[in-house]
Structure formats: structure tokens, C-alpha cells
């Protein structure tokens, strides 16, 4: 099995001092590794009825999974980017807050969805995305991440959902 860890680059002090950024772009440069990542992610959960992918790196893995499973891809976007009628969720960041949106007609009631992002840190973004899907009556069957930073409480915050990640890295709580 391809060792995906080799394709994640640590970038210290990005985008701010004290943050160790997990850069996935080396993985994107290697089509064999990227395909392996999609296949390994897909193997973790049952085939859903739609993929909800989180802006913006979640779109990469979400698109790969939606094509792999041949199911619809639904982008969860930052406020103001979607042109149609939307539902919204406000969530907290380290400093301040942000808003994510889904098109109101993008999911059906009772549809089984998987939420996808590149990385799980505190879980705030993923919880907001799950709530968006639930606002539309969809059911979040699982949350899928390439990378999980453990020690930031993400898994606890997502305790009500099955959470799967391919690569775990320990991060001290700051
Ligand atoms: P959170 O809401 O705290 O779980 O943050 C997750 C979101 O922030 C994901 O969309 C990640 O892409 C991004 N993110 C947070 N921390 C990092 C990090 N250390 N390296 C790369 N991306 C990160």
C-alpha cells in the first residue's frame, strides 16, 4: 500500500507563526499517490448517496471520491460564493467567526452523505458543514479526512458522527 505520509510536507509558521501547516500539494503532484489516497479514503466508508466537500482543499478529495463512487458532489462554500438560494452556518475560528453555505436544493431529505475535507483540526469547520447538510434534512453517515491532527479535540467535537482519517499526527494543544 502506498505510504501517503511521504507526500505530506510540514511547513512551520504558515500561515502564521506557531502553526505547523500540513501541505498536501506534494501528494497532488503524484497521480499514483493521489489515486491511492482516494481509494484508501473510499474504502473506509459505505458508498454514500452524495459527497459534501469543504472549501477549498476538501474539493480535491471530494471530487475524487464523488467520481470514484459515481455520486453527486456538493460544495460547502465560504459565504457569498454560491449564486443560488442557500442555507448558512456560522462557526468560530481562532480569531472571530466565518460562515459556510450550501445551495438549498443541493441535497434531499434523508439522503445519506459523507462530509470530506483534507484535514481535521478542531472540528469546527466539519461540524458546521454537517449542520448545513442536516438543515436540508440529509443524514451525515460519516466524516472523512486525509489528515487528522490529534490533540486538538476534533474527534470529540465530532463524537456524534463516525470519523475516519488516513494519517494521524500528534499536535500539542496550544
Ligand atoms: P478545523 O475547523 O479547526 O478542524 O480546521 C480545519 C480546516 O482548517 C481544514 O479545512 C484545513 O484545511 C485547515 N487547517 C487547519 N489546521 C491546519 C494545518 N495545521 N495544516 C493545514 N490545514 C489546516
PDB file of C-alpha atoms and ligand atoms in Angstrom:
ATOM      1  CA  UNK A   1       0.000   0.000   0.000  1.00  0.00           C
ATOM      2  CA  UNK A   2       1.323   3.479  -0.877  1.00  0.00           C
ATOM      3  CA  UNK A   3       2.749   5.258   2.176  1.00  0.00           C
ATOM      4  CA  UNK A   4       0.901   8.573   1.914  1.00  0.00           C
ATOM      5  CA  UNK A   5       2.858  10.085   4.796  1.00  0.00           C
ATOM      6  CA  UNK A   6       5.778  10.671   2.411  1.00  0.00           C
ATOM      7  CA  UNK A   7       3.605  13.098   0.418  1.00  0.00           C
ATOM      8  CA  UNK A   8       2.584  15.438   3.270  1.00  0.00           C
ATOM      9  CA  UNK A   9       5.040  18.283   3.804  1.00  0.00           C
ATOM     10  CA  UNK A  10       5.389  20.119   7.126  1.00  0.00           C
ATOM     11  CA  UNK A  11       5.648  23.881   6.733  1.00  0.00           C
ATOM     12  CA  UNK A  12       6.461  25.605  10.057  1.00  0.00           C
ATOM     13  CA  UNK A  13       4.990  29.027  10.860  1.00  0.00           C
ATOM     14  CA  UNK A  14       2.465  29.067   7.988  1.00  0.00           C
ATOM     15  CA  UNK A  15       0.136  30.900   7.576  1.00  0.00           C
ATOM     16  CA  UNK A  16       1.114  32.349  10.985  1.00  0.00           C
ATOM     17  CA  UNK A  17       3.891  31.910  13.489  1.00  0.00           C
ATOM     18  CA  UNK A  18       3.338  28.844  15.657  1.00  0.00           C
ATOM     19  CA  UNK A  19       1.228  26.914  13.102  1.00  0.00           C
ATOM     20  CA  UNK A  20       2.712  23.755  11.596  1.00  0.00           C
ATOM     21  CA  UNK A  21       0.960  23.650   8.225  1.00  0.00           C
ATOM     22  CA  UNK A  22       0.350  20.221   6.662  1.00  0.00           C
ATOM     23  CA  UNK A  23       0.887  20.833   2.955  1.00  0.00           C
ATOM     24  CA  UNK A  24      -0.826  18.298   0.700  1.00  0.00           C
ATOM     25  CA  UNK A  25       0.496  19.692  -2.605  1.00  0.00           C
ATOM     26  CA  UNK A  26       3.299  17.057  -2.896  1.00  0.00           C
ATOM     27  CA  UNK A  27       0.516  14.453  -2.947  1.00  0.00           C
ATOM     28  CA  UNK A  28      -1.211  16.307  -5.787  1.00  0.00           C
ATOM     29  CA  UNK A  29       1.992  16.173  -7.849  1.00  0.00           C
ATOM     30  CA  UNK A  30       1.965  12.376  -7.787  1.00  0.00           C
ATOM     31  CA  UNK A  31      -1.035  10.855  -9.587  1.00  0.00           C
ATOM     32  CA  UNK A  32      -0.321   7.361  -8.236  1.00  0.00           C
ATOM     33  CA  UNK A  33      -0.288   8.652  -4.661  1.00  0.00           C
ATOM     34  CA  UNK A  34      -3.362  10.837  -5.206  1.00  0.00           C
ATOM     35  CA  UNK A  35      -5.289   7.916  -6.639  1.00  0.00           C
ATOM     36  CA  UNK A  36      -4.151   5.737  -3.719  1.00  0.00           C
ATOM     37  CA  UNK A  37      -5.401   8.414  -1.300  1.00  0.00           C
ATOM     38  CA  UNK A  38      -8.833   8.485  -2.957  1.00  0.00           C
ATOM     39  CA  UNK A  39      -9.059   4.689  -2.947  1.00  0.00           C
ATOM     40  CA  UNK A  40      -7.965   4.428   0.684  1.00  0.00           C
ATOM     41  CA  UNK A  41     -10.496   7.079   1.715  1.00  0.00           C
ATOM     42  CA  UNK A  42     -13.256   5.381  -0.289  1.00  0.00           C
ATOM     43  CA  UNK A  43     -12.535   2.045   1.406  1.00  0.00           C
ATOM     44  CA  UNK A  44     -13.237   3.499   4.861  1.00  0.00           C
ATOM     45  CA  UNK A  45     -16.991   4.001   4.473  1.00  0.00           C
ATOM     46  CA  UNK A  46     -20.014   2.606   2.678  1.00  0.00           C
ATOM     47  CA  UNK A  47     -20.852   4.241  -0.637  1.00  0.00           C
ATOM     48  CA  UNK A  48     -22.943   7.325   0.219  1.00  0.00           C
ATOM     49  CA  UNK A  49     -25.642   8.997  -1.894  1.00  0.00           C
ATOM     50  CA  UNK A  50     -23.687  12.274  -2.108  1.00  0.00           C
ATOM     51  CA  UNK A  51     -20.344  13.785  -1.102  1.00  0.00           C
ATOM     52  CA  UNK A  52     -20.314  17.140   0.706  1.00  0.00           C
ATOM     53  CA  UNK A  53     -16.860  18.670   0.235  1.00  0.00           C
ATOM     54  CA  UNK A  54     -15.482  21.564   2.280  1.00  0.00           C
ATOM     55  CA  UNK A  55     -13.858  24.607   0.609  1.00  0.00           C
ATOM     56  CA  UNK A  56     -11.234  24.537  -0.572  1.00  0.00           C
ATOM     57  CA  UNK A  57      -8.858  21.585  -0.300  1.00  0.00           C
ATOM     58  CA  UNK A  58     -11.795  19.347   0.537  1.00  0.00           C
ATOM     59  CA  UNK A  59     -12.966  19.899  -3.047  1.00  0.00           C
ATOM     60  CA  UNK A  60      -9.947  17.980  -4.361  1.00  0.00           C
ATOM     61  CA  UNK A  61     -10.620  14.842  -2.347  1.00  0.00           C
ATOM     62  CA  UNK A  62     -14.386  15.288  -2.519  1.00  0.00           C
ATOM     63  CA  UNK A  63     -14.298  15.401  -6.328  1.00  0.00           C
ATOM     64  CA  UNK A  64     -12.096  12.315  -6.455  1.00  0.00           C
ATOM     65  CA  UNK A  65     -14.458  10.431  -4.162  1.00  0.00           C
ATOM     66  CA  UNK A  66     -17.623  11.560  -5.956  1.00  0.00           C
ATOM     67  CA  UNK A  67     -16.133  10.311  -9.247  1.00  0.00           C
ATOM     68  CA  UNK A  68     -14.921   7.092  -7.615  1.00  0.00           C
ATOM     69  CA  UNK A  69     -18.383   6.384  -6.221  1.00  0.00           C
ATOM     70  CA  UNK A  70     -20.246   7.989  -9.108  1.00  0.00           C
ATOM     71  CA  UNK A  71     -22.403  10.096  -6.789  1.00  0.00           C
ATOM     72  CA  UNK A  72     -23.208  13.842  -6.689  1.00  0.00           C
ATOM     73  CA  UNK A  73     -20.618  16.320  -5.390  1.00  0.00           C
ATOM     74  CA  UNK A  74     -21.945  19.149  -3.204  1.00  0.00           C
ATOM     75  CA  UNK A  75     -19.545  22.008  -2.388  1.00  0.00           C
ATOM     76  CA  UNK A  76     -19.801  23.684   1.033  1.00  0.00           C
ATOM     77  CA  UNK A  77     -18.562  27.188   0.260  1.00  0.00           C
ATOM     78  CA  UNK A  78     -17.468  30.264   2.145  1.00  0.00           C
ATOM     79  CA  UNK A  79     -20.142  32.958   2.475  1.00  0.00           C
ATOM     80  CA  UNK A  80     -21.108  34.798  -0.723  1.00  0.00           C
ATOM     81  CA  UNK A  81     -19.687  32.366  -3.294  1.00  0.00           C
ATOM     82  CA  UNK A  82     -22.796  30.359  -4.161  1.00  0.00           C
ATOM     83  CA  UNK A  83     -25.162  32.147  -6.558  1.00  0.00           C
ATOM     84  CA  UNK A  84     -28.420  30.372  -5.669  1.00  0.00           C
ATOM     85  CA  UNK A  85     -30.593  30.249  -2.560  1.00  0.00           C
ATOM     86  CA  UNK A  86     -28.517  28.917   0.338  1.00  0.00           C
ATOM     87  CA  UNK A  87     -28.591  27.667   3.895  1.00  0.00           C
ATOM     88  CA  UNK A  88     -25.925  29.065   6.246  1.00  0.00           C
ATOM     89  CA  UNK A  89     -23.952  28.090   9.337  1.00  0.00           C
ATOM     90  CA  UNK A  90     -21.747  30.440  11.334  1.00  0.00           C
ATOM     91  CA  UNK A  91     -18.773  28.858  13.087  1.00  0.00           C
ATOM     92  CA  UNK A  92     -15.955  30.114  15.316  1.00  0.00           C
ATOM     93  CA  UNK A  93     -12.368  30.444  14.254  1.00  0.00           C
ATOM     94  CA  UNK A  94      -9.380  31.034  16.494  1.00  0.00           C
ATOM     95  CA  UNK A  95      -9.980  34.730  15.911  1.00  0.00           C
ATOM     96  CA  UNK A  96     -13.560  35.679  15.036  1.00  0.00           C
ATOM     97  CA  UNK A  97     -16.052  33.690  13.003  1.00  0.00           C
ATOM     98  CA  UNK A  98     -16.818  32.545   9.486  1.00  0.00           C
ATOM     99  CA  UNK A  99     -19.861  31.359   7.545  1.00  0.00           C
ATOM    100  CA  UNK A 100     -20.303  28.339   5.274  1.00  0.00           C
ATOM    101  CA  UNK A 101     -23.150  27.806   2.839  1.00  0.00           C
ATOM    102  CA  UNK A 102     -24.784  25.038   0.817  1.00  0.00           C
ATOM    103  CA  UNK A 103     -27.186  25.526  -2.055  1.00  0.00           C
ATOM    104  CA  UNK A 104     -30.645  24.904  -0.607  1.00  0.00           C
ATOM    105  CA  UNK A 105     -31.535  22.498  -3.432  1.00  0.00           C
ATOM    106  CA  UNK A 106     -28.267  20.524  -3.339  1.00  0.00           C
ATOM    107  CA  UNK A 107     -29.365  17.712  -1.005  1.00  0.00           C
ATOM    108  CA  UNK A 108     -32.583  15.797  -0.464  1.00  0.00           C
ATOM    109  CA  UNK A 109     -34.236  14.818   2.783  1.00  0.00           C
ATOM    110  CA  UNK A 110     -32.913  11.510   4.192  1.00  0.00           C
ATOM    111  CA  UNK A 111     -30.047  11.480   1.661  1.00  0.00           C
ATOM    112  CA  UNK A 112     -27.000   9.674   3.143  1.00  0.00           C
ATOM    113  CA  UNK A 113     -23.970  11.913   2.766  1.00  0.00           C
ATOM    114  CA  UNK A 114     -20.292  11.789   3.624  1.00  0.00           C
ATOM    115  CA  UNK A 115     -18.523  15.041   4.588  1.00  0.00           C
ATOM    116  CA  UNK A 116     -14.967  15.334   3.214  1.00  0.00           C
ATOM    117  CA  UNK A 117     -12.042  17.637   3.974  1.00  0.00           C
ATOM    118  CA  UNK A 118      -8.275  17.407   3.678  1.00  0.00           C
ATOM    119  CA  UNK A 119      -7.611  17.895   7.386  1.00  0.00           C
ATOM    120  CA  UNK A 120      -9.334  17.676  10.766  1.00  0.00           C
ATOM    121  CA  UNK A 121      -8.008  20.082  13.411  1.00  0.00           C
ATOM    122  CA  UNK A 122     -10.522  21.416  15.973  1.00  0.00           C
ATOM    123  CA  UNK A 123     -13.504  20.100  14.015  1.00  0.00           C
ATOM    124  CA  UNK A 124     -15.327  23.449  13.856  1.00  0.00           C
ATOM    125  CA  UNK A 125     -15.455  23.534  10.061  1.00  0.00           C
ATOM    126  CA  UNK A 126     -16.635  19.941   9.793  1.00  0.00           C
ATOM    127  CA  UNK A 127     -19.379  20.406  12.428  1.00  0.00           C
ATOM    128  CA  UNK A 128     -20.670  23.478  10.591  1.00  0.00           C
ATOM    129  CA  UNK A 129     -20.741  21.515   7.337  1.00  0.00           C
ATOM    130  CA  UNK A 130     -22.588  18.603   8.920  1.00  0.00           C
ATOM    131  CA  UNK A 131     -25.162  21.036  10.323  1.00  0.00           C
ATOM    132  CA  UNK A 132     -25.666  22.522   6.867  1.00  0.00           C
ATOM    133  CA  UNK A 133     -26.400  19.081   5.436  1.00  0.00           C
ATOM    134  CA  UNK A 134     -28.765  18.430   8.359  1.00  0.00           C
ATOM    135  CA  UNK A 135     -30.568  21.735   7.770  1.00  0.00           C
ATOM    136  CA  UNK A 136     -31.542  20.241   4.406  1.00  0.00           C
ATOM    137  CA  UNK A 137     -32.708  17.024   6.078  1.00  0.00           C
ATOM    138  CA  UNK A 138     -29.760  14.934   4.867  1.00  0.00           C
ATOM    139  CA  UNK A 139     -28.092  12.360   7.126  1.00  0.00           C
ATOM    140  CA  UNK A 140     -24.360  12.534   7.749  1.00  0.00           C
ATOM    141  CA  UNK A 141     -23.216   8.919   7.576  1.00  0.00           C
ATOM    142  CA  UNK A 142     -19.516   9.697   8.105  1.00  0.00           C
ATOM    143  CA  UNK A 143     -16.768  12.318   8.079  1.00  0.00           C
ATOM    144  CA  UNK A 144     -13.653  11.580   6.019  1.00  0.00           C
ATOM    145  CA  UNK A 145     -10.264  13.288   6.287  1.00  0.00           C
ATOM    146  CA  UNK A 146      -6.900  12.644   4.744  1.00  0.00           C
ATOM    147  CA  UNK A 147      -5.064  14.092   7.773  1.00  0.00           C
ATOM    148  CA  UNK A 148      -6.109  14.308  11.432  1.00  0.00           C
ATOM    149  CA  UNK A 149      -4.263  16.472  13.933  1.00  0.00           C
ATOM    150  CA  UNK A 150      -4.851  14.684  17.214  1.00  0.00           C
ATOM    151  CA  UNK A 151      -4.829  16.595  20.488  1.00  0.00           C
ATOM    152  CA  UNK A 152      -6.990  19.476  19.239  1.00  0.00           C
ATOM    153  CA  UNK A 153     -10.307  17.906  20.239  1.00  0.00           C
ATOM    154  CA  UNK A 154     -11.640  17.419  16.705  1.00  0.00           C
ATOM    155  CA  UNK A 155     -12.756  13.831  17.200  1.00  0.00           C
ATOM    156  CA  UNK A 156     -14.523  14.703  20.461  1.00  0.00           C
ATOM    157  CA  UNK A 157     -16.303  17.596  18.786  1.00  0.00           C
ATOM    158  CA  UNK A 158     -17.462  15.219  16.036  1.00  0.00           C
ATOM    159  CA  UNK A 159     -18.396  12.480  18.531  1.00  0.00           C
ATOM    160  CA  UNK A 160     -21.904  12.084  17.107  1.00  0.00           C
ATOM    161  CA  UNK A 161     -20.518  11.071  13.691  1.00  0.00           C
ATOM    162  CA  UNK A 162     -18.285   8.223  12.536  1.00  0.00           C
ATOM    163  CA  UNK A 163     -14.903   9.860  11.786  1.00  0.00           C
ATOM    164  CA  UNK A 164     -12.244   8.327   9.538  1.00  0.00           C
ATOM    165  CA  UNK A 165      -8.781   9.700   8.760  1.00  0.00           C
ATOM    166  CA  UNK A 166      -5.892   8.135   6.854  1.00  0.00           C
ATOM    167  CA  UNK A 167      -2.967   9.857   8.606  1.00  0.00           C
ATOM    168  CA  UNK A 168      -2.780  10.992  12.222  1.00  0.00           C
ATOM    169  CA  UNK A 169      -0.280  13.495  13.609  1.00  0.00           C
ATOM    170  CA  UNK A 170       0.044  14.439  17.253  1.00  0.00           C
ATOM    171  CA  UNK A 171      -0.191  18.176  17.930  1.00  0.00           C
ATOM    172  CA  UNK A 172       0.218  19.682  21.381  1.00  0.00           C
ATOM    173  CA  UNK A 173      -2.740  21.786  22.486  1.00  0.00           C
ATOM    174  CA  UNK A 174      -1.726  25.464  22.256  1.00  0.00           C
TER     175      UNK A 174
HETATM  176  P1  LIG B   1     -10.784  22.949  11.998  1.00  0.00           P
HETATM  177  O1  LIG B   1     -12.090  23.600  11.720  1.00  0.00           O
HETATM  178  O2  LIG B   1     -10.048  23.539  13.159  1.00  0.00           O
HETATM  179  O3  LIG B   1     -10.922  21.434  12.103  1.00  0.00           O
HETATM  180  O4  LIG B   1      -9.837  23.259  10.763  1.00  0.00           O
HETATM  181  C1  LIG B   1      -9.917  22.516   9.609  1.00  0.00           C
HETATM  182  C2  LIG B   1      -9.695  23.356   8.383  1.00  0.00           C
HETATM  183  O5  LIG B   1      -8.573  24.218   8.507  1.00  0.00           O
HETATM  184  C3  LIG B   1      -9.429  22.452   7.204  1.00  0.00           C
HETATM  185  O6  LIG B   1     -10.169  22.940   6.096  1.00  0.00           O
HETATM  186  C4  LIG B   1      -7.936  22.535   6.984  1.00  0.00           C
HETATM  187  O7  LIG B   1      -7.644  22.591   5.608  1.00  0.00           O
HETATM  188  C5  LIG B   1      -7.477  23.796   7.704  1.00  0.00           C
HETATM  189  N1  LIG B   1      -6.335  23.583   8.624  1.00  0.00           N
HETATM  190  C6  LIG B   1      -6.363  23.717   9.969  1.00  0.00           C
HETATM  191  N2  LIG B   1      -5.162  23.481  10.521  1.00  0.00           N
HETATM  192  C7  LIG B   1      -4.335  23.155   9.506  1.00  0.00           C
HETATM  193  C8  LIG B   1      -2.937  22.772   9.429  1.00  0.00           C
HETATM  194  N3  LIG B   1      -2.146  22.684  10.520  1.00  0.00           N
HETATM  195  N4  LIG B   1      -2.434  22.483   8.204  1.00  0.00           N
HETATM  196  C9  LIG B   1      -3.221  22.561   7.107  1.00  0.00           C
HETATM  197  N5  LIG B   1      -4.509  22.927   7.106  1.00  0.00           N
HETATM  198  C10 LIG B   1      -5.086  23.216   8.290  1.00  0.00           C
END
